Amino acid sequence: MRLILVFIVLTPFIGLCSGALTVLQQLLDRNDYNLKWKYGTAQTIKWITIHNTANSAPAQNEATYLNNRRDSQYISFHYAVDNIHAIQLLPDNIHGWHAGDGSGEGNKASIGVEIAQSTNTNEALKNAAIENGARLAALLLKRYNFGVDRLRKHQDWSGKNCPHDILGRYGWTNFVNLVQQKLNTGDY
């Protein structure tokens, strides 16, 4: 009985390794609050939307914060990724609340990827998080048989300056090219 209990407790934290990037599945708790404010309904995936978290916290902190957030706001995303790994918080086929476009395709037909640590002062760490974000984007594009034309910026849906670090310092075209390189080489 203990072994079964330990297995059940640890199952959400088992890493799913896909080449160079480890993706941990740590889905948001399915409690009444999260089911109302964070879990959407079924979606047909058309887009991968890229965000920056606009803080210096790693992906695990983003995941914990989102899971515990209780401010009666519709807000959620599918993945948080940093320089070490990615964490999946919502199933891909359930829409999140990340794009700022209400019931539009940004929220209701898009997987939200939050690239963490975008305000960290360590540029190498920020670049490593962006590289893993590109790996995750390539993995998702491959999974759904999409090309880089299916990548979107949060800005495309709501006008918000997001992903701010990629739009400013790194460059959106550079990011899209990096995703394409990851797709071409299978480095995801």
Short mmCIF file of C-alpha atoms in Angstrom, two decimals:
data_model
loop_
_atom_site.label_atom_id
_atom_site.label_comp_id
_atom_site.label_asym_id
_atom_site.label_seq_id
_atom_site.Cartn_x
_atom_site.Cartn_y
_atom_site.Cartn_z
CA MET A 1 0.00 0.00 0.00
CA ARG A 2 2.81 2.44 0.80
CA LEU A 3 4.46 1.82 -2.56
CA ILE A 4 1.23 2.61 -4.35
CA LEU A 5 0.79 5.79 -2.32
CA VAL A 6 4.36 6.89 -3.01
CA PHE A 7 3.87 6.20 -6.73
CA ILE A 8 0.67 8.25 -6.81
CA VAL A 9 2.31 11.13 -4.99
CA LEU A 10 5.39 11.17 -7.22
CA THR A 11 3.70 10.56 -10.58
CA PRO A 12 3.02 14.26 -11.33
CA PHE A 13 6.73 15.05 -10.86
CA ILE A 14 8.25 12.37 -13.11
CA GLY A 15 10.37 13.93 -15.83
CA LEU A 16 9.54 13.24 -19.45
CA CYS A 17 12.83 13.64 -21.27
CA SER A 18 12.76 14.58 -24.93
CA GLY A 19 16.34 14.76 -26.13
CA ALA A 20 18.09 17.79 -24.69
CA LEU A 21 15.10 19.19 -22.76
CA THR A 22 13.47 17.55 -19.76
CA VAL A 23 9.76 18.29 -19.48
CA LEU A 24 8.29 17.63 -16.04
CA GLN A 25 4.55 17.08 -15.88
CA GLN A 26 3.29 18.88 -12.79
CA LEU A 27 -0.32 19.65 -13.66
CA LEU A 28 -2.16 22.25 -11.64
CA ASP A 29 -4.20 20.86 -8.77
CA ARG A 30 -7.72 20.02 -9.89
CA ASN A 31 -9.40 21.74 -6.96
CA ASP A 32 -12.58 23.83 -7.26
CA TYR A 33 -10.67 27.12 -7.50
CA ASN A 34 -8.25 26.00 -10.21
CA LEU A 35 -11.00 24.27 -12.17
CA LYS A 36 -12.95 27.55 -12.24
CA TRP A 37 -10.15 30.09 -12.80
CA LYS A 38 -7.31 28.19 -14.52
CA TYR A 39 -8.52 25.12 -16.39
CA GLY A 40 -10.34 26.00 -19.60
CA THR A 41 -12.34 23.74 -21.87
CA ALA A 42 -11.12 21.49 -24.68
CA GLN A 43 -9.23 23.29 -27.45
CA THR A 44 -8.13 22.51 -30.98
CA ILE A 45 -4.48 23.59 -31.03
CA LYS A 46 -3.55 26.01 -33.81
CA TRP A 47 -0.77 28.09 -32.28
CA ILE A 48 2.14 28.11 -29.83
CA THR A 49 2.26 31.43 -27.96
CA ILE A 50 5.54 32.62 -26.44
CA HIS A 51 5.71 34.75 -23.28
CA ASN A 52 8.37 36.04 -20.88
CA THR A 53 7.52 35.96 -17.18
CA ALA A 54 8.89 39.49 -16.54
CA ASN A 55 10.68 38.42 -13.35
CA SER A 56 13.82 36.54 -12.34
CA ALA A 57 12.16 33.44 -10.82
CA PRO A 58 12.86 29.95 -12.19
CA ALA A 59 10.17 27.76 -13.78
CA GLN A 60 9.42 25.88 -10.54
CA ASN A 61 8.60 29.14 -8.76
CA GLU A 62 6.29 30.11 -11.65
CA ALA A 63 4.53 26.75 -11.42
CA THR A 64 4.09 26.94 -7.65
CA TYR A 65 2.89 30.55 -7.81
CA LEU A 66 0.31 29.77 -10.49
CA ASN A 67 -0.96 26.68 -8.68
CA ASN A 68 -1.40 28.61 -5.40
CA ARG A 69 -2.62 31.94 -6.84
CA ARG A 70 -6.06 32.90 -5.49
CA ASP A 71 -7.08 36.31 -6.84
CA SER A 72 -10.20 35.44 -8.86
CA GLN A 73 -8.47 36.17 -12.18
CA TYR A 74 -8.58 33.90 -15.20
CA ILE A 75 -4.88 33.22 -15.67
CA SER A 76 -3.00 30.08 -16.61
CA PHE A 77 -0.45 28.76 -19.08
CA HIS A 78 0.60 25.35 -20.27
CA TYR A 79 4.37 25.40 -19.70
CA ALA A 80 7.01 27.31 -17.75
CA VAL A 81 10.58 26.83 -18.97
CA ASP A 82 13.93 28.01 -17.64
CA ASN A 83 17.61 27.25 -18.11
CA ILE A 84 17.23 23.78 -16.56
CA HIS A 85 13.90 22.25 -17.66
CA ALA A 86 10.28 22.83 -18.62
CA ILE A 87 7.26 22.18 -16.43
CA GLN A 88 3.86 21.33 -17.90
CA LEU A 89 0.98 22.80 -15.89
CA LEU A 90 -2.04 22.22 -18.15
CA PRO A 91 -2.76 19.46 -20.66
CA ASP A 92 -2.11 20.74 -24.19
CA ASN A 93 -5.70 20.04 -25.25
CA ILE A 94 -7.23 22.24 -22.53
CA HIS A 95 -7.18 25.96 -23.17
CA GLY A 96 -5.47 28.31 -20.75
CA TRP A 97 -5.92 31.99 -19.97
CA HIS A 98 -2.61 33.51 -21.08
CA ALA A 99 -3.08 35.57 -24.23
CA GLY A 100 -5.24 38.47 -23.05
CA ASP A 101 -7.72 38.09 -25.91
CA GLY A 102 -10.74 36.81 -23.97
CA SER A 103 -12.38 34.03 -25.97
CA GLY A 104 -10.11 34.53 -28.99
CA GLU A 105 -7.70 32.03 -30.49
CA GLY A 106 -4.83 33.21 -28.31
CA ASN A 107 -6.52 31.74 -25.26
CA LYS A 108 -8.77 29.15 -26.86
CA ALA A 109 -6.57 27.62 -29.60
CA SER A 110 -3.02 28.19 -28.35
CA ILE A 111 -0.51 26.53 -26.05
CA GLY A 112 1.02 29.13 -23.71
CA VAL A 113 4.78 28.88 -23.06
CA GLU A 114 6.23 31.15 -20.35
CA ILE A 115 10.00 31.56 -20.64
CA ALA A 116 11.18 32.31 -17.11
CA GLN A 117 13.98 34.42 -15.65
CA SER A 118 13.67 37.20 -18.22
CA THR A 119 14.72 39.93 -15.79
CA ASN A 120 17.64 38.00 -14.31
CA THR A 121 20.88 40.00 -14.45
CA ASN A 122 22.82 36.95 -15.65
CA GLU A 123 22.59 37.17 -19.45
CA ALA A 124 23.96 33.64 -19.97
CA LEU A 125 21.18 32.26 -17.76
CA LYS A 126 18.53 34.26 -19.67
CA ASN A 127 19.93 33.00 -22.98
CA ALA A 128 19.89 29.41 -21.69
CA ALA A 129 16.22 29.84 -20.71
CA ILE A 130 15.48 31.20 -24.19
CA GLU A 131 17.32 28.27 -25.76
CA ASN A 132 15.23 25.82 -23.73
CA GLY A 133 12.14 27.82 -24.68
CA ALA A 134 13.11 27.32 -28.33
CA ARG A 135 13.60 23.59 -27.67
CA LEU A 136 10.15 23.37 -26.10
CA ALA A 137 8.58 25.35 -28.95
CA ALA A 138 10.27 23.02 -31.48
CA LEU A 139 9.08 19.95 -29.57
CA LEU A 140 5.49 21.24 -29.57
CA LEU A 141 5.62 22.25 -33.23
CA LYS A 142 6.93 18.79 -34.11
CA ARG A 143 4.28 17.09 -31.96
CA TYR A 144 1.46 18.89 -33.80
CA ASN A 145 3.12 18.81 -37.24
CA PHE A 146 3.35 22.62 -37.39
CA GLY A 147 6.01 24.89 -38.83
CA VAL A 148 7.41 28.05 -37.22
CA ASP A 149 4.62 30.01 -38.92
CA ARG A 150 2.44 28.73 -36.04
CA LEU A 151 4.53 30.59 -33.43
CA ARG A 152 2.92 33.68 -31.95
CA LYS A 153 4.02 36.33 -29.52
CA HIS A 154 1.72 37.25 -26.64
CA GLN A 155 1.86 40.69 -28.26
CA ASP A 156 0.10 39.32 -31.36
CA TRP A 157 -3.04 38.58 -29.32
CA SER A 158 -3.24 41.54 -26.93
CA GLY A 159 -0.70 44.17 -27.94
CA LYS A 160 1.22 43.67 -24.67
CA ASN A 161 5.01 44.02 -24.91
CA CYS A 162 5.52 40.31 -24.33
CA PRO A 163 7.76 38.37 -24.61
CA HIS A 164 9.57 41.55 -23.57
CA ASP A 165 13.13 40.17 -23.37
CA ILE A 166 12.83 38.38 -26.70
CA LEU A 167 11.23 41.41 -28.37
CA GLY A 168 13.86 43.76 -26.98
CA ARG A 169 17.26 42.29 -26.19
CA TYR A 170 17.18 38.96 -28.02
CA GLY A 171 15.05 39.62 -31.09
CA TRP A 172 11.92 37.80 -32.27
CA THR A 173 13.46 36.86 -35.63
CA ASN A 174 16.48 35.39 -33.80
CA PHE A 175 14.14 33.35 -31.60
CA VAL A 176 12.12 32.02 -34.55
CA ASN A 177 15.37 31.13 -36.34
CA LEU A 178 16.57 29.28 -33.23
CA VAL A 179 13.31 27.31 -33.08
CA GLN A 180 13.71 26.43 -36.77
CA GLN A 181 17.29 25.30 -36.11
CA LYS A 182 16.07 23.09 -33.24
CA LEU A 183 13.40 21.62 -35.53
CA ASN A 184 15.94 20.98 -38.29
CA THR A 185 18.46 19.25 -36.01
CA GLY A 186 16.02 17.47 -33.67
CA ASP A 187 17.55 19.31 -30.70
CA TYR A 188 14.47 19.42 -28.48
#
